[in-house]
Short mmCIF file of C-alpha atoms in Angstrom, two decimals:
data_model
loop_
_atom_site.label_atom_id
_atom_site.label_comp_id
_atom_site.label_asym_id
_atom_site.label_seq_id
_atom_site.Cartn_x
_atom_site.Cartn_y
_atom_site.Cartn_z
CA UNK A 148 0.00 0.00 0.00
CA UNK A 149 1.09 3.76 -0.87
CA UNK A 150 -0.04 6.87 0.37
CA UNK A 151 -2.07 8.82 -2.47
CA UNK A 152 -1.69 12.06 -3.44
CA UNK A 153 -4.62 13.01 -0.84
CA UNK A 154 -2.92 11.93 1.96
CA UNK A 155 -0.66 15.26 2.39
CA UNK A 156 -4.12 17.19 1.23
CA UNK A 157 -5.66 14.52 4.72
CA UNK A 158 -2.86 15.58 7.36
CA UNK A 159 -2.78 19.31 6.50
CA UNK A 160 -6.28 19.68 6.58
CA UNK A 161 -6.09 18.09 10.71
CA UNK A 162 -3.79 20.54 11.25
CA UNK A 163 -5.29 23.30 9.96
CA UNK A 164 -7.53 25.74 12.11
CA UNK A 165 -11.30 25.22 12.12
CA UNK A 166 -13.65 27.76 10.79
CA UNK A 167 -15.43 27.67 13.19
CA UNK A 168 -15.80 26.30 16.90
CA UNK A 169 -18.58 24.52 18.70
CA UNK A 170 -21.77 24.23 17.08
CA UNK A 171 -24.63 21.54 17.10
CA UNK A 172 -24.38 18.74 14.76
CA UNK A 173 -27.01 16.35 13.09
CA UNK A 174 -26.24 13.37 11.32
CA UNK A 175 -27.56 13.16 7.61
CA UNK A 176 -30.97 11.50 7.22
CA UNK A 177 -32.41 9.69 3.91
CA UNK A 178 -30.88 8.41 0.57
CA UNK A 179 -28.73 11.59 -0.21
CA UNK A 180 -25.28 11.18 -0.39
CA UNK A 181 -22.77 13.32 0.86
CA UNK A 182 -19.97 11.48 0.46
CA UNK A 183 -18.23 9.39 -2.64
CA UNK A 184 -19.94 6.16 -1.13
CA UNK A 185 -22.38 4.54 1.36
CA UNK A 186 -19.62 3.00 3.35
CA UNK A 187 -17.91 6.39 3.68
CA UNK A 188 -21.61 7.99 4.30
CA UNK A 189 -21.73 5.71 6.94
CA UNK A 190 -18.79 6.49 8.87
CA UNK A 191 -19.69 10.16 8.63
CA UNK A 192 -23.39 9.53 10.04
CA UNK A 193 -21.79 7.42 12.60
CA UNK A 194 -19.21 10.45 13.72
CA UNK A 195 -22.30 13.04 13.60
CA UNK A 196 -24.43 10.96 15.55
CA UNK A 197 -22.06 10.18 18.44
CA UNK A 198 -22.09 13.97 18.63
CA UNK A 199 -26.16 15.06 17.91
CA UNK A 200 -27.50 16.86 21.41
CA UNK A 201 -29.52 14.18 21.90
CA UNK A 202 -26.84 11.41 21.98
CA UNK A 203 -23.87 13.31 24.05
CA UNK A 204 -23.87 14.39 27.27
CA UNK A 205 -20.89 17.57 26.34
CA UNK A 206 -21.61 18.12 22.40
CA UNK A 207 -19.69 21.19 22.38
CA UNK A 208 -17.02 19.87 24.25
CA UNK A 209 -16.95 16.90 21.96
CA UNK A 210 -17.26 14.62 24.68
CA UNK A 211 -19.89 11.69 23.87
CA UNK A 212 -19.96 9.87 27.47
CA UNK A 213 -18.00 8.54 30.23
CA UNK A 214 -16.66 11.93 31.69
CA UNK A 215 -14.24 12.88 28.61
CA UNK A 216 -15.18 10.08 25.97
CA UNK A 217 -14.82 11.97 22.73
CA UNK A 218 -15.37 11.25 19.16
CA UNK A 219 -12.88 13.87 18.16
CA UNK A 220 -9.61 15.72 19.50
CA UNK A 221 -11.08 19.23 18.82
CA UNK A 222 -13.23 20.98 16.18
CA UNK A 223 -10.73 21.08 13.88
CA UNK A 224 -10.04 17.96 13.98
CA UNK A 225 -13.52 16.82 13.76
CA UNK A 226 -14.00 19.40 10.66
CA UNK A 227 -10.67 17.39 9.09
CA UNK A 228 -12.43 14.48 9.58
CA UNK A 229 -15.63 15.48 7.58
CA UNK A 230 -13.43 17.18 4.87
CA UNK A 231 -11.84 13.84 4.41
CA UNK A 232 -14.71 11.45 4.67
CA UNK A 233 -16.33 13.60 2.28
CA UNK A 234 -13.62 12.56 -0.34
CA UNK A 235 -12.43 9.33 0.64
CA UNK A 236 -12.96 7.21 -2.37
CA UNK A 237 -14.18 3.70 -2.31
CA UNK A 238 -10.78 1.56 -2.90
CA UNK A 239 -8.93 4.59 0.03
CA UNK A 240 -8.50 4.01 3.64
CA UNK A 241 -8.84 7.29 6.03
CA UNK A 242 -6.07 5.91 8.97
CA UNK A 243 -7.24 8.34 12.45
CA UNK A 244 -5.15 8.93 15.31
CA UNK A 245 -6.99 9.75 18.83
CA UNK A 246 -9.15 11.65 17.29
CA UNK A 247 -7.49 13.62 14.21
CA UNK A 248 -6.64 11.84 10.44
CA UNK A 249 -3.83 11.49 9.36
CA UNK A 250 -3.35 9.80 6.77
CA UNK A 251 -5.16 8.22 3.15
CA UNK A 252 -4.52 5.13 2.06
CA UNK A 253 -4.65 3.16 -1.37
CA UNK A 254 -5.95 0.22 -0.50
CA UNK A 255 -9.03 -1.49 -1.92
CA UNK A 256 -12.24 -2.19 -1.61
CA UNK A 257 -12.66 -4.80 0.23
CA UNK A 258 -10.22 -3.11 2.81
CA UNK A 259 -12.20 -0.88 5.66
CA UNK A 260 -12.63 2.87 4.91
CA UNK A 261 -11.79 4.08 8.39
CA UNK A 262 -8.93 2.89 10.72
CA UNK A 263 -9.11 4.29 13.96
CA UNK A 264 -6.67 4.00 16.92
CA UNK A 265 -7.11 5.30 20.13
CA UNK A 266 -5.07 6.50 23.07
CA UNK A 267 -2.67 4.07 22.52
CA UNK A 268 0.03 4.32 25.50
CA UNK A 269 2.16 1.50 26.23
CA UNK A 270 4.72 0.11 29.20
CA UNK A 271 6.42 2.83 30.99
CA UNK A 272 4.32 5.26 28.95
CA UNK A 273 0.98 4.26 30.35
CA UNK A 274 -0.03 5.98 32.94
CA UNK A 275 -2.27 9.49 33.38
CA UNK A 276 0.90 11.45 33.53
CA UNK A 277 1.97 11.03 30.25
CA UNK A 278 -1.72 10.72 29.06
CA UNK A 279 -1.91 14.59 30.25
CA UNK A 280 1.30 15.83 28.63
CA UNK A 281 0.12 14.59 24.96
CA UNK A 282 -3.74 16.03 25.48
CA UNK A 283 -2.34 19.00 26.57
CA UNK A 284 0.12 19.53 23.20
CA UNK A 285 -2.66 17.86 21.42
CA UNK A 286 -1.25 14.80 20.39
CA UNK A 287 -4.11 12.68 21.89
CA UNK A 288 -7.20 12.47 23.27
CA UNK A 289 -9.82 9.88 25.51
CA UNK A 290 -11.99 8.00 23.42
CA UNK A 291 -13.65 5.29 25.91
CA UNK A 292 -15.19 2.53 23.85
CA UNK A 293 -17.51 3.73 21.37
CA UNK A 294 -17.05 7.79 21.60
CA UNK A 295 -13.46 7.82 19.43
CA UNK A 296 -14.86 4.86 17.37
CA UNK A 297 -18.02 6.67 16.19
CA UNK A 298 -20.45 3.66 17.13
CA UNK A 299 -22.18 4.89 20.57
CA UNK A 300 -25.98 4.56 20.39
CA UNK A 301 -26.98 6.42 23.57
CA UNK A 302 -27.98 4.34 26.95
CA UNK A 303 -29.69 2.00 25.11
CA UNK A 304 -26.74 0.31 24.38
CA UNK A 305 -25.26 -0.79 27.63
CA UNK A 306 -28.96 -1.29 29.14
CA UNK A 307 -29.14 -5.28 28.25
CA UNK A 308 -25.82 -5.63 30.00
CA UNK A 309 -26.48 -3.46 32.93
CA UNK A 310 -30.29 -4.96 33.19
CA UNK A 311 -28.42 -8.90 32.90
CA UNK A 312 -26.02 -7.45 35.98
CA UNK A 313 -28.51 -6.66 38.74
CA UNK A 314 -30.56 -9.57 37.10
CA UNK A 315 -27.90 -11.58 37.97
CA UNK A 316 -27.49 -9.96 41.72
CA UNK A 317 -31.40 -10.79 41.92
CA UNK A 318 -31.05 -14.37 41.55
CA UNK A 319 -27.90 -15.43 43.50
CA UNK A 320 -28.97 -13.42 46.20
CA UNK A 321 -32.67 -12.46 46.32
CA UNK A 322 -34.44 -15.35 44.89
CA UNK A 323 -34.96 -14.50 41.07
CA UNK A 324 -36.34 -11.17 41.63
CA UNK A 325 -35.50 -7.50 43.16
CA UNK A 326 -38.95 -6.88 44.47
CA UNK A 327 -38.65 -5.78 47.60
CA UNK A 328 -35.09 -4.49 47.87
CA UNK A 329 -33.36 -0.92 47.67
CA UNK A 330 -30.62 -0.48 45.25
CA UNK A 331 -28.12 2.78 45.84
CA UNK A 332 -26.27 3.80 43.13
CA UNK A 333 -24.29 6.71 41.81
CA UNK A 334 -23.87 8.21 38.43
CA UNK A 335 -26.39 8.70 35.73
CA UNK A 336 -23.85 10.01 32.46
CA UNK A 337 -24.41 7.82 29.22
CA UNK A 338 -23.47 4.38 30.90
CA UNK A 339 -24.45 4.77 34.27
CA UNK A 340 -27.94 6.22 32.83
CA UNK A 341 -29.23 2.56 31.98
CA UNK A 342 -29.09 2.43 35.95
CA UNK A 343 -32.25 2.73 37.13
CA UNK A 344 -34.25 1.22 34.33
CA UNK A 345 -31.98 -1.72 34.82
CA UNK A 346 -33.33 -2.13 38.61
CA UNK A 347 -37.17 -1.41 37.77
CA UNK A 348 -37.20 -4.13 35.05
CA UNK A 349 -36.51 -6.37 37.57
CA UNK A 350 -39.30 -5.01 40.44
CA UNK A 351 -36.90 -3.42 41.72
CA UNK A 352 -36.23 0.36 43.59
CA UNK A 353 -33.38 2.41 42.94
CA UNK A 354 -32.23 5.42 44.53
CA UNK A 355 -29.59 6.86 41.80
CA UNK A 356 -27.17 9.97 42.84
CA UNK A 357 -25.53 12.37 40.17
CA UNK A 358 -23.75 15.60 40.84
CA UNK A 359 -25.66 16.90 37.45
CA UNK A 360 -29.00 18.24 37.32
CA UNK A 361 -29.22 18.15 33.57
CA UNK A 362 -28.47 14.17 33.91
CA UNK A 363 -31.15 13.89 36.20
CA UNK A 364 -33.33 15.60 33.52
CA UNK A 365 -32.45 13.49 30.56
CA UNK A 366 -32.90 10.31 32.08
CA UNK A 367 -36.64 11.44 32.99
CA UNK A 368 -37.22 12.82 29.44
CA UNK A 369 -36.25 9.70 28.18
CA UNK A 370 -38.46 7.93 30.90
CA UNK A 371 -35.60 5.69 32.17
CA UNK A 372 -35.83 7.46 35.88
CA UNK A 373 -39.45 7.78 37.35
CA UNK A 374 -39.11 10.32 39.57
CA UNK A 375 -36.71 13.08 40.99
CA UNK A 376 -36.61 13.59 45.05
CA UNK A 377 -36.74 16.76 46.17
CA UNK A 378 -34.64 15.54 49.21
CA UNK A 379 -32.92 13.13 50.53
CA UNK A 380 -35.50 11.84 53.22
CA UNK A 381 -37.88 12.18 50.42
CA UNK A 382 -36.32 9.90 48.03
CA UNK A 383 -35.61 7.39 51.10
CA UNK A 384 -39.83 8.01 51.92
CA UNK A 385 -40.56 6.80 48.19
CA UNK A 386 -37.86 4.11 48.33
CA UNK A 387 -39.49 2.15 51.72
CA UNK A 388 -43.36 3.09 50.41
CA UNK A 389 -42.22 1.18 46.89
CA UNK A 390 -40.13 -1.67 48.78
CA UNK A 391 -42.88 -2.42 50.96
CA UNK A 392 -45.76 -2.47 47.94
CA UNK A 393 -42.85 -4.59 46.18
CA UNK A 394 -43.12 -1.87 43.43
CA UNK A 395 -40.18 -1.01 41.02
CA UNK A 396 -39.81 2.48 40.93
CA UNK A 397 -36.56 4.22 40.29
CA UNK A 398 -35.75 7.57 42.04
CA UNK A 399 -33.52 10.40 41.34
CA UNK A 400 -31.12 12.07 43.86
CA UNK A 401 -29.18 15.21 43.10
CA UNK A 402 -26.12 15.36 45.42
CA UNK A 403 -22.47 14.43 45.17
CA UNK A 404 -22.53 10.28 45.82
CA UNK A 405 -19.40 11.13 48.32
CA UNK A 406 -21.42 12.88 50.52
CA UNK A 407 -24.57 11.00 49.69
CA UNK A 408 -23.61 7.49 50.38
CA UNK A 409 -22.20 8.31 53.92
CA UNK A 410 -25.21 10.34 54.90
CA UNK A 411 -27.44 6.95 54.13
CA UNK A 412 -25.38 4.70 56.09
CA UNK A 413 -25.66 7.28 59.00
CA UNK A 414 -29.41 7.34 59.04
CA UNK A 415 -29.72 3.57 58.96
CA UNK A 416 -31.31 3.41 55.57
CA UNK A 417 -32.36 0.09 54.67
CA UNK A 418 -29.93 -0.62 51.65
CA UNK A 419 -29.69 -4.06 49.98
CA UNK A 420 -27.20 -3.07 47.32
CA UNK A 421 -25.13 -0.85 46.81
CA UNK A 422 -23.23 -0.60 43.31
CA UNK A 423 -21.72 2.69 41.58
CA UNK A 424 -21.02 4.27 38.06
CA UNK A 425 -19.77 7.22 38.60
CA UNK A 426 -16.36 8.08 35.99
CA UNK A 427 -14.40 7.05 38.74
CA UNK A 428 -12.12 6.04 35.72
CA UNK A 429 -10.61 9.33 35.60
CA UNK A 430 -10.08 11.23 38.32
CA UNK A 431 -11.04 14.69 36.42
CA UNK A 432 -14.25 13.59 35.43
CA UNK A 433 -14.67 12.84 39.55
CA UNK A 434 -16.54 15.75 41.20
CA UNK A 435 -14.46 16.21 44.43
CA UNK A 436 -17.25 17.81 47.11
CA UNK A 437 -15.52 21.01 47.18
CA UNK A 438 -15.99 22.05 44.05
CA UNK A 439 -19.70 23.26 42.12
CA UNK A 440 -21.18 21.75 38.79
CA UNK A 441 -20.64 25.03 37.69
CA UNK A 442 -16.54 25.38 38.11
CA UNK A 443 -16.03 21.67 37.78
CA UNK A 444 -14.10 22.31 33.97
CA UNK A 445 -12.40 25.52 35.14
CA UNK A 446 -11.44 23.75 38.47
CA UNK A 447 -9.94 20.53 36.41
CA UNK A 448 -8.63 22.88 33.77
CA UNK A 449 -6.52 24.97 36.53
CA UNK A 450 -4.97 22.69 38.48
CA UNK A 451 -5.40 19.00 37.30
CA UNK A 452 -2.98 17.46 39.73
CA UNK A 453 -4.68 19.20 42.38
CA UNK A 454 -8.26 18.18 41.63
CA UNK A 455 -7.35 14.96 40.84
CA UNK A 456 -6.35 14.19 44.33
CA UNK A 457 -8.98 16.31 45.89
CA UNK A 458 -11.29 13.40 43.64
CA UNK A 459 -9.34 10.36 45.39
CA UNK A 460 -10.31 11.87 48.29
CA UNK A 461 -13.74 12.33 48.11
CA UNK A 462 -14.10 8.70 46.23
CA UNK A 463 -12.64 7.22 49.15
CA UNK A 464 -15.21 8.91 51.55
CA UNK A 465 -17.86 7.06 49.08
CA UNK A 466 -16.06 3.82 48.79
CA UNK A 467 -15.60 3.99 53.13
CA UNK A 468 -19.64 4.54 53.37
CA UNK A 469 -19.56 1.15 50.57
CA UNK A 470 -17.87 -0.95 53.28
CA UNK A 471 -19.97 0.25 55.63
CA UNK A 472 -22.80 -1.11 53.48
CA UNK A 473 -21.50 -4.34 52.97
CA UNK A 474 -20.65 -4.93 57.03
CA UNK A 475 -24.22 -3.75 57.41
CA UNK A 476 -25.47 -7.26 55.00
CA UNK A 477 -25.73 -5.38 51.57
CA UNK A 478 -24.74 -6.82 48.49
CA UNK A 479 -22.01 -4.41 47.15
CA UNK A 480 -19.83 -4.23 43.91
CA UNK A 481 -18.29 -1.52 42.02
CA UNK A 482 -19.29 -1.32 38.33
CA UNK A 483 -15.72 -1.63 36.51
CA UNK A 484 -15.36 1.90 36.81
CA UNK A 485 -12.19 1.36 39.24
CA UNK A 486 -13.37 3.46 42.07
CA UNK A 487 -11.58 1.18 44.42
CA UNK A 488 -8.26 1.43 43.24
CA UNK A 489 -8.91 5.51 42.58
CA UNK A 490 -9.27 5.62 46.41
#
């Protein structure tokens, strides 16, 4: 394979500065094309979907889900990426780097039309530090599992998985069903969302904690949280009423879950698992209880060393109040999100 005479056009076109900065983005509808091809169409629908409003939690920020999941480094970036797809003919390969292309290949085709490689650190070289020092010259960029690879679907596409989970907790522990039982939870951003559906289909209640109010307002637009609390006690009142009917019925909390979790093992509420999702996978996308919604960026943006710790801190108060849970009888587990080792 060579590179073809669009390749150079390909890598100056990443570099070059965008025309313009955030703005909202729809992905094509019907039979027009707007590219050379359908395969290349449907790369670029795939890319404009991850970032529609209603599929990303940070559009503007290019961030798709999972605290900084994005689908591209920057908008320039993302407008190189259109530019390209937009040309790519159907026997070329566009090869993408974190987030930015870099290259078009001659291939054929029968080859793929998009390579895509993400975040790739390795040995020594792995590790947040040097993660940092190439997003902040650029060179890289977080794309979680389906952000930088263009295929995220919104909620509904960890739900099954999340829904076989506590499925799973409801029949090695609780006879087949949650009916009955509280679930506590924390974090409702594009994975953790699936949450509290996940504990209703199975009878069961949920009490789910997010730092965000606009989370709390998706997932009850999209009718996968049943109610908001206006308080604490209230959202522990509709928990017990539902438990006792052995109703499913999830419930929203706003509140940081570090502050949140302890505060319900103080009062003796009667929790029968306790699980979390909050992006406990990176420290910056961890809202230490200190800081505001509202200066959360600014806060990370200013001193990332500092807020990261400030996070480690205030996941281990969340992660004590988990233990505490568990010696109380609860079933506890973290999600994968590797709170544990964070605190």
């Amino acid at each position: 394979m060579t590179l073809t005479d669009s390749a150079a056009q390909a890598a100056a076109s990443s570099a070059a500065p965008s025309t313009s900065g955030p703005r909202p983005v729809r992905a094509h509808r019907g039979t027009e094309l707007h590219t050379l091809g359908w395969q290349q169409e449907g790369a670029l629908r795939m890319l404009q979907n991850n970032l529609d409003p209603e599929v990303a939690e940070h559009p503007d920020e290019l961030v798709v889900y999972g605290g900084t999941g994005k689908a591209a480094r920057d908008w320039a970036s993302f407008d190189a990426l259109t530019r390209t797809l937009s040309t790519l003919k159907g026997d070329e390969t566009m090869l993408v780097q974190s987030g930015r292309p870099v290259g078009v290949m001659q291939t054929h085709e029968w080859a793929p039309r998009v390579l895509i490689a993400n975040s790739n650190l390795v040995g020594d070289w792995a590790n947040w530090d040097e993660f940092r020092r190439l997003e902040q010259l650029g060179l890289t960029m977080y794309g979680q599992m389906t952000a930088g690879s263009w295929i995220y679907i919104g909620t509904q596409g960890i739900l099954q998985g999340t829904f076989e989970t506590f499925a799973a907790v409801a029949t090695q522990r609780f006879g087949g069903t949650l009916a009955g039982t509280i679930t506590l939870t924390g974090g409702m951003g594009g994975m953790g969302g699936a949450q509290p559906l996940a504990v209703t289909m199975s009878d069961g209640v949920a009490i789910c904690v997010d730092v965000d109010p606009s989370r709390i307002a998706r997932r009850l637009e999209h009718r996968y949280l049943d109610v908001a609390a206006d308080s604490l006690e209230h959202a522990l009142s509709l928990a017990i009423e539902a438990r006792d009917a052995r109703r499913g019925l999830s419930i929203g909390v706003l509140g940081n879950a570090a502050e949140v979790f302890p505060r319900l093992l103080a009062m003796g509420a009667p929790i029968d698992i306790v699980t979390d999702q909050t992006s406990a996978h990176d420290p910056l996308a961890y809202l230490p209880v200190e800081h505001s919604v509202d200066e959360w960026h600014a806060a990370r943006e200013r001193d990332p060393i500092g807020f990261a710790a400030a996070a480690r801190a205030s996941m281990a108060k969340q992660v004590e109040a988990m233990v505490g849970f568990q010696r109380a009888g609860a079933e506890v587990f973290d999600y994968g999100n590797n709170i544990r080792t964070e605190a």
